[in-house]
C-alpha positions as a Markdown table, in Angstrom:
| # | Residue | x | y | z |
|---|---|---|---|---|
| 1 | Ile | -0.5 | 0.2 | 0.0 |
| 2 | Leu | 1.5 | 3.2 | -1.0 |
| 3 | Lys | 1.6 | 6.1 | 1.5 |
| 4 | Pro | -1.2 | 9.0 | 1.1 |
| 5 | Ser | 1.6 | 11.3 | 0.4 |
| 6 | Ile | 3.1 | 9.3 | -2.2 |
| 7 | Asn | -0.6 | 9.1 | -3.5 |
| 8 | Met | -1.0 | 12.6 | -3.7 |
| 9 | Ala | 2.7 | 13.2 | -5.5 |
| 10 | Leu | 1.5 | 10.5 | -8.2 |
| 11 | Leu | -1.6 | 12.2 | -8.9 |
| 12 | Arg | 0.1 | 15.5 | -9.2 |
| 13 | Tyr | 2.5 | 14.2 | -11.7 |
| 14 | Ile | -0.2 | 12.6 | -13.7 |
| 15 | Val | -2.2 | 15.8 | -13.8 |
| 16 | Asp | 0.7 | 17.8 | -14.9 |
| 17 | Arg | 2.3 | 15.1 | -17.7 |
| 18 | Leu | -1.0 | 14.0 | -18.8 |
| 19 | His | -4.2 | 15.9 | -18.5 |
| 20 | Pro | -5.3 | 16.7 | -21.7 |
| 21 | Leu | -5.9 | 20.6 | -21.0 |
| 22 | Leu | -2.3 | 20.9 | -19.9 |
| 23 | Asn | -0.7 | 18.7 | -22.7 |
| 24 | Ser | -2.5 | 19.1 | -25.8 |
| 25 | Pro | -2.9 | 21.6 | -28.7 |
| 26 | Tyr | -5.5 | 23.7 | -28.1 |
| 27 | Arg | -7.9 | 25.5 | -30.8 |
| 28 | Leu | -9.3 | 28.5 | -30.7 |
| 29 | Arg | -12.4 | 28.1 | -32.9 |
| 30 | Asp | -15.1 | 25.9 | -32.2 |
| 31 | Lys | -16.5 | 23.3 | -34.6 |
| 32 | Gln | -18.3 | 25.6 | -36.8 |
| 33 | Gly | -14.9 | 27.3 | -37.1 |
| 34 | Glu | -15.9 | 30.5 | -35.1 |
| 35 | Lys | -13.2 | 32.0 | -32.9 |
| 36 | Ile | -14.1 | 31.3 | -29.1 |
| 37 | Gly | -15.3 | 34.3 | -27.3 |
| 38 | His | -13.3 | 36.0 | -24.6 |
| 39 | Ile | -15.7 | 34.6 | -21.8 |
| 40 | Lys | -15.0 | 30.8 | -22.9 |
| 41 | Ile | -11.2 | 32.0 | -23.1 |
| 42 | Gly | -11.1 | 33.3 | -19.4 |
| 43 | Glu | -13.2 | 30.0 | -18.4 |
| 44 | Val | -10.9 | 27.5 | -19.7 |
| 45 | Gly | -7.9 | 29.6 | -18.5 |
| 46 | Glu | -8.8 | 29.5 | -15.2 |
| 47 | Lys | -9.5 | 25.9 | -15.4 |
| 48 | Met | -5.8 | 25.7 | -16.4 |
| 49 | Ala | -4.6 | 27.4 | -13.9 |
| 50 | Arg | -6.5 | 25.6 | -10.7 |
| 51 | Leu | -4.7 | 22.1 | -12.8 |
| 52 | Arg | -1.5 | 23.7 | -12.8 |
| 53 | Leu | -1.7 | 25.0 | -9.3 |
| 54 | Tyr | -2.5 | 21.8 | -8.1 |
| 55 | Ala | 0.0 | 19.8 | -9.9 |
| 56 | Asn | 2.4 | 22.5 | -8.4 |
| 57 | Gly | 1.5 | 21.2 | -4.9 |
| 58 | Arg | -1.3 | 24.0 | -4.1 |
| 59 | Lys | -4.6 | 23.3 | -2.3 |
| 60 | Ile | -7.4 | 25.0 | -4.3 |
| 61 | Leu | -9.6 | 26.3 | -1.4 |
| 62 | Tyr | -12.1 | 28.7 | -3.3 |
| 63 | Thr | -12.8 | 30.1 | -7.0 |
| 64 | Asn | -14.6 | 33.4 | -8.0 |
| 65 | Phe | -14.7 | 35.0 | -4.6 |
| 66 | Arg | -16.7 | 37.8 | -4.5 |
| 67 | Gly | -16.5 | 40.1 | -1.6 |
| 68 | Pro | -19.1 | 42.3 | -0.2 |
| 69 | Asn | -18.0 | 45.8 | -1.1 |
| 70 | Gly | -17.0 | 44.4 | -4.9 |
| 71 | Gly | -13.8 | 42.7 | -4.3 |
| 72 | Glu | -12.9 | 39.7 | -6.3 |
| 73 | Val | -10.0 | 36.6 | -6.4 |
| 74 | Asp | -10.4 | 34.4 | -9.2 |
| 75 | Ile | -8.7 | 31.5 | -7.0 |
| 76 | Ile | -7.9 | 31.3 | -3.6 |
| 77 | Ala | -5.3 | 28.5 | -2.7 |
| 78 | Arg | -3.2 | 27.3 | -0.2 |
| 79 | Asp | 0.6 | 26.8 | -0.8 |
| 80 | Gly | 2.5 | 25.0 | 2.4 |
| 81 | Asn | 1.4 | 27.6 | 5.0 |
| 82 | Thr | 0.8 | 30.5 | 2.9 |
| 83 | Leu | -2.5 | 31.5 | 1.6 |
| 84 | Ser | -2.1 | 32.6 | -2.2 |
| 85 | Phe | -5.0 | 35.2 | -3.8 |
| 86 | Val | -4.8 | 34.1 | -7.5 |
| 87 | Glu | -5.2 | 36.3 | -10.3 |
| 88 | Val | -5.6 | 34.9 | -13.9 |
| 89 | Lys | -5.0 | 36.3 | -17.2 |
| 90 | Thr | -5.4 | 34.5 | -20.5 |
| 91 | Arg | -4.4 | 35.6 | -23.6 |
| 92 | Arg | -4.9 | 34.1 | -27.2 |
| 93 | Lys | -1.3 | 34.8 | -28.4 |
| 94 | Arg | 1.6 | 36.6 | -26.7 |
| 95 | Ser | 1.8 | 40.0 | -28.4 |
| 96 | Thr | 4.1 | 42.6 | -27.5 |
| 97 | Ser | 2.6 | 42.7 | -23.6 |
| 98 | Arg | 2.5 | 39.9 | -21.2 |
| 99 | Pro | -1.0 | 39.2 | -19.5 |
| 100 | Leu | 0.7 | 40.0 | -16.5 |
| 101 | Asp | 0.6 | 43.7 | -17.9 |
| 102 | Ala | -3.4 | 43.6 | -17.6 |
| 103 | Val | -3.0 | 43.5 | -13.8 |
| 104 | Asn | -3.0 | 47.2 | -13.3 |
| 105 | Phe | -3.5 | 49.5 | -10.3 |
| 106 | Lys | -7.4 | 49.2 | -10.3 |
| 107 | Lys | -7.2 | 45.4 | -11.0 |
| 108 | Arg | -5.1 | 45.1 | -8.0 |
| 109 | Gln | -7.2 | 47.3 | -5.8 |
| 110 | Leu | -10.0 | 45.3 | -6.5 |
| 111 | Ile | -7.8 | 41.8 | -5.8 |
| 112 | Arg | -6.5 | 43.3 | -2.5 |
| 113 | Arg | -10.5 | 44.3 | -1.5 |
| 114 | Gly | -11.5 | 40.7 | -2.2 |
| 115 | Ala | -8.1 | 39.4 | 0.0 |
| 116 | Arg | -9.6 | 41.7 | 2.6 |
| 117 | Ala | -12.9 | 40.1 | 2.8 |
| 118 | Trp | -11.4 | 36.9 | 2.9 |
| 119 | Leu | -9.2 | 37.5 | 5.6 |
| 120 | Lys | -12.0 | 39.1 | 7.7 |
| 121 | Leu | -13.7 | 35.6 | 7.1 |
| 122 | Leu | -10.9 | 33.7 | 8.6 |
| 123 | Lys | -10.7 | 35.8 | 11.8 |
| 124 | Asp | -6.6 | 35.2 | 11.8 |
| 125 | Glu | -4.4 | 38.0 | 11.3 |
| 126 | Asp | -1.1 | 35.8 | 12.1 |
| 127 | Ile | -1.6 | 33.9 | 8.4 |
| 128 | Leu | 1.0 | 34.5 | 5.5 |
| 129 | Trp | -0.5 | 35.5 | 2.5 |
| 130 | Arg | 0.6 | 36.6 | -1.1 |
| 131 | Phe | -0.7 | 37.8 | -4.5 |
| 132 | Asp | 0.3 | 35.7 | -7.5 |
| 133 | Val | -0.7 | 35.8 | -11.1 |
| 134 | Val | -1.0 | 32.9 | -13.3 |
| 135 | Glu | -0.4 | 34.0 | -17.1 |
| 136 | Val | -2.4 | 31.5 | -20.0 |
| 137 | Asp | -1.3 | 32.1 | -23.6 |
| 138 | Leu | -2.9 | 30.0 | -26.2 |
| 139 | Thr | -1.9 | 29.4 | -29.6 |
| 140 | Glu | -3.7 | 28.0 | -32.2 |
| 141 | Gly | -3.1 | 24.2 | -32.3 |
| 142 | Glu | 0.0 | 24.4 | -29.5 |
| 143 | Lys | 0.0 | 23.4 | -26.0 |
| 144 | Pro | -0.8 | 26.5 | -23.7 |
| 145 | Glu | 1.9 | 28.1 | -21.9 |
| 146 | Ile | 1.4 | 28.5 | -18.0 |
| 147 | Thr | 3.5 | 30.5 | -16.0 |
| 148 | Val | 2.8 | 31.0 | -12.1 |
| 149 | Ile | 3.9 | 34.2 | -11.1 |
| 150 | Glu | 4.8 | 34.0 | -7.2 |
| 151 | Gly | 4.2 | 37.2 | -5.2 |
| 152 | Ala | 3.7 | 39.3 | -8.3 |
| 153 | Phe | 2.5 | 42.4 | -6.4 |
């Protein structure tokens, strides 16, 4: 019998190396040949980000958290003993700017507001936490490029 930690490590390895969303060429058009809309692209990017974070050893605690004062966080995860508030930015193709560049001051304020609301729910001021960004670059017919940026801001 395998120890639970070995099972989890094996499962994370399998997800990272074999899951079709992370390891197959992505199609940016539907069956009718129409471009997939930005909402669907964003949803797929968030799913890919969750899988990559899981494969990297994080525990996903909550997705699409909306605070009472308008704050929002795409993914809240635990990375060891650190709480991670994750923003996911998905782009069809890397151009002159990175997806990270879209996390401007206004967006950061929105994420900070969401993080404060989550921390208030925990009632634990001594917890370690940080803001991360996951960039997902999708190019027609290629495997997705997923970059996790810890402590992005």
